[in-house]
Short mmCIF file of C-alpha atoms in Angstrom, two decimals:
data_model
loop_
_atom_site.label_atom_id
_atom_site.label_comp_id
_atom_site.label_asym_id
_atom_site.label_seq_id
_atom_site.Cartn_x
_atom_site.Cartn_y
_atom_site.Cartn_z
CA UNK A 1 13.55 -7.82 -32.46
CA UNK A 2 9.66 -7.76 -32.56
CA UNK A 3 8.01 -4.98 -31.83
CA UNK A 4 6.10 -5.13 -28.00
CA UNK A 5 3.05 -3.07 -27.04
CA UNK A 6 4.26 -0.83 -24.63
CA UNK A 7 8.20 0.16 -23.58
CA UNK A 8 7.17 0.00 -20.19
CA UNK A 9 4.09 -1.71 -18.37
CA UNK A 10 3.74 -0.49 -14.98
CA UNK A 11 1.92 -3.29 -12.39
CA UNK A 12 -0.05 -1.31 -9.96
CA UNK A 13 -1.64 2.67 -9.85
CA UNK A 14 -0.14 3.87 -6.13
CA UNK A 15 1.98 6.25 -5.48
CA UNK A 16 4.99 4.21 -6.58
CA UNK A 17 3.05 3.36 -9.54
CA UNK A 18 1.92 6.13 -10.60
CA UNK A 19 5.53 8.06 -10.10
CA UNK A 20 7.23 5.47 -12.21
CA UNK A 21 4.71 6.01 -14.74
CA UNK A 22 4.96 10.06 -15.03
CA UNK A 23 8.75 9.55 -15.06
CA UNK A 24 8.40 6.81 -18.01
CA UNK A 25 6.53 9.12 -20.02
CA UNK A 26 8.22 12.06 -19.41
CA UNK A 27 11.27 10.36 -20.95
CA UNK A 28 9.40 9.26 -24.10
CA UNK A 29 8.71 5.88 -22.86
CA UNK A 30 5.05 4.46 -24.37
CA UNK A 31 4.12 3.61 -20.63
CA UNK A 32 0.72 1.74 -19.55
CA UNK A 33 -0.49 1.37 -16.06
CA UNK A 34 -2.45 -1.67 -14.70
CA UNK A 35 -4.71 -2.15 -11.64
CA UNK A 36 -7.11 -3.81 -10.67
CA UNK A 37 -9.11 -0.95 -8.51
CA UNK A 38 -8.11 2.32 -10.44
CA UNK A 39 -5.18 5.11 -9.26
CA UNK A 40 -4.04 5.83 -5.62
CA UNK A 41 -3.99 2.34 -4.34
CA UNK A 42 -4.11 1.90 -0.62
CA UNK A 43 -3.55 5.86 0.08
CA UNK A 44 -6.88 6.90 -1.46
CA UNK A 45 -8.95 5.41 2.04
CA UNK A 46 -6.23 7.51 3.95
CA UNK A 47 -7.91 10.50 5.89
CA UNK A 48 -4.37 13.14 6.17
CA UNK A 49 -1.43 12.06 4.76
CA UNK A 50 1.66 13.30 6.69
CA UNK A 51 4.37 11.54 5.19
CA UNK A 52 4.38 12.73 1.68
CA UNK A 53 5.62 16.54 0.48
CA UNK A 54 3.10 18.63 -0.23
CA UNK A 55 1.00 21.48 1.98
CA UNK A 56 1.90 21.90 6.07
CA UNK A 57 -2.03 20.60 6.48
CA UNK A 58 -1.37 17.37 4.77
CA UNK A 59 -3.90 16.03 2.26
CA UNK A 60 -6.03 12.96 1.78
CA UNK A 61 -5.81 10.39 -0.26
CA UNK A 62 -8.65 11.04 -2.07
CA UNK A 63 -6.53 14.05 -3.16
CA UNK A 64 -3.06 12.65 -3.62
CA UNK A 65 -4.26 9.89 -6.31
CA UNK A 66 -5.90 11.46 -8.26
CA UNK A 67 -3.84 14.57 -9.10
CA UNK A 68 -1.03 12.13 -9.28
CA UNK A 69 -3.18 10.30 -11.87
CA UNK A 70 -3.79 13.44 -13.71
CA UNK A 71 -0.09 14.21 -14.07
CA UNK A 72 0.60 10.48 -15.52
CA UNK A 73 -2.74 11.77 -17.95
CA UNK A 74 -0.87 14.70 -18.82
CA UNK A 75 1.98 12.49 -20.27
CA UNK A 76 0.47 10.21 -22.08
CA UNK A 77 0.26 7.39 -19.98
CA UNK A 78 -2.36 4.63 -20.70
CA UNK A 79 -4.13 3.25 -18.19
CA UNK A 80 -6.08 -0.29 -17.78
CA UNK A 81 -8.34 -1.66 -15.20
CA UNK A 82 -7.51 -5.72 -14.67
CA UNK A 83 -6.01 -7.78 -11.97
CA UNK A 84 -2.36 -9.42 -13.40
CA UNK A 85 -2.15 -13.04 -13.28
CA UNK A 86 1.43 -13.70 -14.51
CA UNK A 87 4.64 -11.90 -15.79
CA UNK A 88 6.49 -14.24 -18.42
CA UNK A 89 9.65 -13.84 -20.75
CA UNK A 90 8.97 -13.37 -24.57
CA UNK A 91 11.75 -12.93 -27.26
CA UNK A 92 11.84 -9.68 -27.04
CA UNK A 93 10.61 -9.04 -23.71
CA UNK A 94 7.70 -9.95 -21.38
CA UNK A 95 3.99 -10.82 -21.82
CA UNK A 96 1.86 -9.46 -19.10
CA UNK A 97 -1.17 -11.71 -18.74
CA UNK A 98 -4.16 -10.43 -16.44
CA UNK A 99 -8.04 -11.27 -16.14
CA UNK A 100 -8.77 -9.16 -19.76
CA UNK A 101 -5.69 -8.05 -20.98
CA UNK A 102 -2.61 -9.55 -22.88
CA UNK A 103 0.50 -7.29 -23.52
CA UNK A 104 3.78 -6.74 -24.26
CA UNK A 105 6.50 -4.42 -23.01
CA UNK A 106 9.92 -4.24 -22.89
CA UNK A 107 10.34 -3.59 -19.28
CA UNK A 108 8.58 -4.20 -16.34
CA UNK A 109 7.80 -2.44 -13.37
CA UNK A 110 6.22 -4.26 -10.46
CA UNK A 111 4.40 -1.60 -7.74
CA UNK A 112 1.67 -3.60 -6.92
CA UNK A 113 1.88 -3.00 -3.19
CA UNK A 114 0.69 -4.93 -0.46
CA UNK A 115 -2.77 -6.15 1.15
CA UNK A 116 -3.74 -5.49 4.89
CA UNK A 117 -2.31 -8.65 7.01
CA UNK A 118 -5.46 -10.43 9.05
CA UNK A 119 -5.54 -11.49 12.38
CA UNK A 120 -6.91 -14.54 12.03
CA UNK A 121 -8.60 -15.40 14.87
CA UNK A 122 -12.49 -16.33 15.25
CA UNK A 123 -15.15 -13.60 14.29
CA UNK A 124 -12.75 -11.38 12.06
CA UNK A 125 -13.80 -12.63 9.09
CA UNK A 126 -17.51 -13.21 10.48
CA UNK A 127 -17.89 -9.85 11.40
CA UNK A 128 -16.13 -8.18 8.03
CA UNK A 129 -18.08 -4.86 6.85
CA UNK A 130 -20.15 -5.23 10.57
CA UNK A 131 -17.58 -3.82 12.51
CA UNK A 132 -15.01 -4.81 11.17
CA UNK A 133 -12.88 -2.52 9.31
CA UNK A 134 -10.17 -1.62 7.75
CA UNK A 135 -10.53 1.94 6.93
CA UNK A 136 -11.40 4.18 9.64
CA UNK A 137 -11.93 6.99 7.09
CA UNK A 138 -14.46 5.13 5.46
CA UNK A 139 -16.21 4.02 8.56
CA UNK A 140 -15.49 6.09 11.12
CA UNK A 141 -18.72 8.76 10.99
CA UNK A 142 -20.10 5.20 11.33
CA UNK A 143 -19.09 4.95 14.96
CA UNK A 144 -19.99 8.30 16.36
CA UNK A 145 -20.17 8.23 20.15
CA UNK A 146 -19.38 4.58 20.08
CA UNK A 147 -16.40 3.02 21.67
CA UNK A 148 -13.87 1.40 19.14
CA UNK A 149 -10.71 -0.67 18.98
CA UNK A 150 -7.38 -0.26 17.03
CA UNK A 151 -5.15 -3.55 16.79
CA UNK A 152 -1.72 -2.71 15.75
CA UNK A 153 1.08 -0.01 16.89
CA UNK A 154 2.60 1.42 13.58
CA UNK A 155 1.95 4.52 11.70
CA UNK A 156 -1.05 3.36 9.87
CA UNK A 157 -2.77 2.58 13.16
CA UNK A 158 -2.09 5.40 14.85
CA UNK A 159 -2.94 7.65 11.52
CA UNK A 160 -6.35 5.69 12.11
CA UNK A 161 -7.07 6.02 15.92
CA UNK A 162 -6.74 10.06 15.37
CA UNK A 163 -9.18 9.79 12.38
CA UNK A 164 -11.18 7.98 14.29
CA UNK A 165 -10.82 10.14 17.93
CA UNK A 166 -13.03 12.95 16.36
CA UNK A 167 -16.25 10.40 15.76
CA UNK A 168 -15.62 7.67 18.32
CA UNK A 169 -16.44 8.53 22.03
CA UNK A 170 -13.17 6.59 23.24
CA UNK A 171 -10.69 4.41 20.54
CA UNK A 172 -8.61 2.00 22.54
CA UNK A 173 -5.19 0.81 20.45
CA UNK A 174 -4.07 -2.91 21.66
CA UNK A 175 -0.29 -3.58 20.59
CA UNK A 176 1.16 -6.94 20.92
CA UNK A 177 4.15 -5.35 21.63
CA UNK A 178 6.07 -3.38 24.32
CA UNK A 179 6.28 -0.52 23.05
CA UNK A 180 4.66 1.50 19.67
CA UNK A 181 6.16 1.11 16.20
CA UNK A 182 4.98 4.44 15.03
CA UNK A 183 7.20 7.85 14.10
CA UNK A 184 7.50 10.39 17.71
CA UNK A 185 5.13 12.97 16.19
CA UNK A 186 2.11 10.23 15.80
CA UNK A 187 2.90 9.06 19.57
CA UNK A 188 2.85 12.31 20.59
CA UNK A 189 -0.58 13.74 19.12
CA UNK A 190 -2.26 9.97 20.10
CA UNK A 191 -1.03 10.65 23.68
CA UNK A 192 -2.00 14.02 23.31
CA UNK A 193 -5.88 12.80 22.64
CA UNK A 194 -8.39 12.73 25.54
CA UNK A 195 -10.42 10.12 24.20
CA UNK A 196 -7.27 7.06 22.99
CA UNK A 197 -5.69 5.03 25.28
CA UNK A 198 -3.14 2.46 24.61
CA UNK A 199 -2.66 -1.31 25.34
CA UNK A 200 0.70 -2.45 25.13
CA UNK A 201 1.82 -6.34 25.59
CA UNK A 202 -2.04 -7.43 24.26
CA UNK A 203 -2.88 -9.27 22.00
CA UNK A 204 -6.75 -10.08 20.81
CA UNK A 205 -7.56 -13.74 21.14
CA UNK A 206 -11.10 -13.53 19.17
CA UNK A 207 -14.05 -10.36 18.13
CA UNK A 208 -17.95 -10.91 19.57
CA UNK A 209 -21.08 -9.99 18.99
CA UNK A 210 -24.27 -10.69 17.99
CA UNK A 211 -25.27 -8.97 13.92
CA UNK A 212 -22.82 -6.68 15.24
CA UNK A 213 -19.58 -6.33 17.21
CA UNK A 214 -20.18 -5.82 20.63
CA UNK A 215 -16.84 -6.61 22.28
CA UNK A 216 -13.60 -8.29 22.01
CA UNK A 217 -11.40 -10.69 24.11
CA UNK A 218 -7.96 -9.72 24.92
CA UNK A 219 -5.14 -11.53 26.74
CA UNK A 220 -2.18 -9.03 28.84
CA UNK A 221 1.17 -10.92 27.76
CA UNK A 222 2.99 -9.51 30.71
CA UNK A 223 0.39 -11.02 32.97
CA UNK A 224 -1.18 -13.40 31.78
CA UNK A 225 -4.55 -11.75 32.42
CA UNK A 226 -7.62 -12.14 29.91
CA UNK A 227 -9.83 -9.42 29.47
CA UNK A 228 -13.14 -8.50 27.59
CA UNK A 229 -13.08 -4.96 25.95
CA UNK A 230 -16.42 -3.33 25.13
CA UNK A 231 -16.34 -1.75 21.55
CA UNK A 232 -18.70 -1.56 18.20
CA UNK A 233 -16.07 -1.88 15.73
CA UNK A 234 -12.56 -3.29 15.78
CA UNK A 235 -10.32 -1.39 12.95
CA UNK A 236 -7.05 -3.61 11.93
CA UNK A 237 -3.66 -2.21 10.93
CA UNK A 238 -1.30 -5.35 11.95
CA UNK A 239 1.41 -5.17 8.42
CA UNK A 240 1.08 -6.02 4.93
CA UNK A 241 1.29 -8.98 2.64
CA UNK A 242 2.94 -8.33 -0.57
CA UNK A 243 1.22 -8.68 -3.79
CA UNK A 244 3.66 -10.95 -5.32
CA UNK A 245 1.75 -14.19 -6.18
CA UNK A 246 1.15 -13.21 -9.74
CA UNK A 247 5.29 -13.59 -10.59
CA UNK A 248 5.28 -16.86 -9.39
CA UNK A 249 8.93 -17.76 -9.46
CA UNK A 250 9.95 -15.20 -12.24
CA UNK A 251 11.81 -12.67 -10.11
CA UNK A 252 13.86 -13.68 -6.55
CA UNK A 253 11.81 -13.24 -3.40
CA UNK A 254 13.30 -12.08 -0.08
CA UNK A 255 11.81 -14.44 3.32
CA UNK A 256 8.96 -12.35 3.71
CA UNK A 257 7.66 -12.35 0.06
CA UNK A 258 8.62 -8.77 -1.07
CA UNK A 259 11.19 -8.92 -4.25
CA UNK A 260 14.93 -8.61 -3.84
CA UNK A 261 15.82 -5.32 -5.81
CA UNK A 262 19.76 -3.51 -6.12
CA UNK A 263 19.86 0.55 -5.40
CA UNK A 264 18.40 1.04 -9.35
CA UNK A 265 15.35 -0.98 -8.30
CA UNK A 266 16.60 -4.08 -10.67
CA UNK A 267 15.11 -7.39 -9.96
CA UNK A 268 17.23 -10.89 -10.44
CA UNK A 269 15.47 -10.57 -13.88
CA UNK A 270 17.23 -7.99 -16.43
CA UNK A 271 14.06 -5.68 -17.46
CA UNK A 272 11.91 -6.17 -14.46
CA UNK A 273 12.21 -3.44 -11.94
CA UNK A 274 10.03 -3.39 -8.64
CA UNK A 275 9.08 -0.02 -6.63
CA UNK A 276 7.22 0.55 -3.12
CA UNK A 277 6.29 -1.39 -0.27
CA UNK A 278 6.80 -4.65 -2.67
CA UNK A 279 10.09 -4.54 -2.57
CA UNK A 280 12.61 -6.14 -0.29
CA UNK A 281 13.81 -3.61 2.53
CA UNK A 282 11.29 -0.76 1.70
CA UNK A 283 10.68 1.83 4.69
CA UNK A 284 7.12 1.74 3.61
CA UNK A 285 6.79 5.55 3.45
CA UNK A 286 5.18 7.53 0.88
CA UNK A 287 7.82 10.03 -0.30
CA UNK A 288 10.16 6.82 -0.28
CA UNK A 289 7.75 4.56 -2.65
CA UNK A 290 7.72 7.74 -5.17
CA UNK A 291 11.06 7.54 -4.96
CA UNK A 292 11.23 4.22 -5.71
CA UNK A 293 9.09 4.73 -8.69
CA UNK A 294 11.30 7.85 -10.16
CA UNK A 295 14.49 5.63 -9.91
CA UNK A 296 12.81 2.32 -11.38
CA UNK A 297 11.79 4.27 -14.21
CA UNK A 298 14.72 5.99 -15.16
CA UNK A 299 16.20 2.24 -14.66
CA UNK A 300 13.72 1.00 -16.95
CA UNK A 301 14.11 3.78 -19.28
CA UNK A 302 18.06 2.86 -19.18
CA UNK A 303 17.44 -0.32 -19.76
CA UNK A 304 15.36 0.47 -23.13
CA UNK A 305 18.35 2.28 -24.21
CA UNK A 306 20.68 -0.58 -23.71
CA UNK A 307 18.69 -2.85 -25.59
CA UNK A 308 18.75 -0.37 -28.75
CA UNK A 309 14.83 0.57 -28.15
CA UNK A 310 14.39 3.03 -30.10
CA UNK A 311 12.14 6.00 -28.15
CA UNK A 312 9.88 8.39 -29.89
CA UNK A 313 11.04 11.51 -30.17
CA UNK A 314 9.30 13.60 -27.72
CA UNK A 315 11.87 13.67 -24.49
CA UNK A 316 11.46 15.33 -21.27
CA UNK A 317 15.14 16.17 -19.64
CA UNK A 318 15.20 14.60 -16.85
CA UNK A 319 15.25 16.65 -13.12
CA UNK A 320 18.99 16.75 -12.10
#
């Protein structure tokens, strides 16, 4: 068997990522991360992150990547800044082809996450970076004493209409549903805010303005009723689209795109593992996609050992 690059080449520098790669490591496993923006992935825009172990307070994103990048430093994992184009099987393993790079490893772990769904409706894209946002973190000193819209009802848009409450002089969330997606404690503190109100049975039809946002039209489902709703920026948290283009048809796919995985995070394809919000039937949490990392490694590492891979010796015993 020909020698590969790396044991294990880890697609994607988030949480689950980044998790999978410490673990790798810390079993001996000559581990490189890949991404195309750098470590934390989608977290690192994230204002407080509740839903992740760590202090009472919470902690930002800005914090949580990169002291989970410093850990996967600290074990010798190898990082590389490129966007992945394909997976493909090799002889004694895969070749992972991106923009730049061309590697092989052994095993594969796919964490590449997910992008922000659209709306798609007319003036979204028209209005991108001038108003339209998807990171109230980012933007939201932006909108001081300005009135503001959040479209969707989950965690992530309810994590963002707080963020935003403390700049914005009143946020307004429109759900298309009947009721809000996101955990009791988020429901309870947006409720608890003087300055948020909610929309339920709404949806937004199309996003005005003139060099700017200036409003947006909304239509009650339960009514029928269409509506115009003043605002200077319109922040979007409506679900995710898996990153899963790059595999092609390598690996199975579930209906909605995210990859089919057993309980040690194995894909159809022997030596391809998949961790995070990627994967089919993830609860999109944070403490969950490390989770999913840890096991996919240890999977991985398995896996290695199976195949007669020889590791170096350096070890870390695993914890419990």
């Amino acid at each position: 068997m020909d020698a590969n690059d790396y044991d294990i080449a880890i697609i994607g520098a988030g949480v689950a990522g980044l998790n999978a790669a410490i673990t790798a490591a810390r079993h001996g496993a000559r581990a490189i991360v890949i991404d195309r923006l750098g470590a934390g992935g989608q977290v690192i825009n994230v204002d407080r992150i509740d839903n992740f172990p760590g202090p009472s307070e919470g902690m930002s994103g800005f914090e949580l990547g990169p002291m989970l990048q410093m850990q996967a430093d600290e074990a010798g994992v190898e990082f590389a800044l490129d966007t992945i184009r394909s997976v493909s099987k090799t002889d004694s393993g895969f070749r992972v082809a991106g923009a730049d790079l061309n590697l092989t490893a052994s095993a594969v772990i796919v964490a590449a996450g997910s992008a922000k769904r659209t709306l798609g409706i007319p003036g979204e894209a028209e209005f991108e970076g001038r108003g339209v946002s998807h990171c109230a973190s980012c933007d939201g000193p932006l909108m001081r004493g300005k009135e503001v819209c959040i479209v969707g009802g989950g965690d992530s848009a309810l994590d963002e209409a707080l963020a935003l409450s403390a700049h914005a002089s009143r946020v307004t969330v429109i759900h298309r549903g009947p009721r809000l997606k996101a955990i009791a404690a988020l429901q309870t503190k947006v409720h608890e805010a003087a300055n948020i109100d909610i929309r339920l049975n709404t949806v937004v039809q199309a996003i005005r303005g003139e060099g700017g946002v200036t409003a947006l039209s909304a239509r009650d489902f339960s009514t029928g009723a269409e509506s115009e709703i003043p605002c200077h920026g319109v922040f979007i948290y409506v679900g995710l689209e898996p990153h899963t283009a790059f595999l092609g048809d390598i690996v199975t796919l579930a209906a909605d795109g995210r990859i089919v995985v057993d309980l040690d995070m194995q894909t159809s394809v022997p030596g391809i593992f998949a961790a995070g919000d990627i994967r089919a039937r993830s609860v999109a949490h944070l403490a969950a996609s490390a989770g999913d990392g840890v096991t996919a490694a240890i999977s991985a590492v398995r896996h290695l050992a199976a195949d007669g891979i020889e590791q170096p010796a350096k070890h870390y015993a695993s914890a419990g």
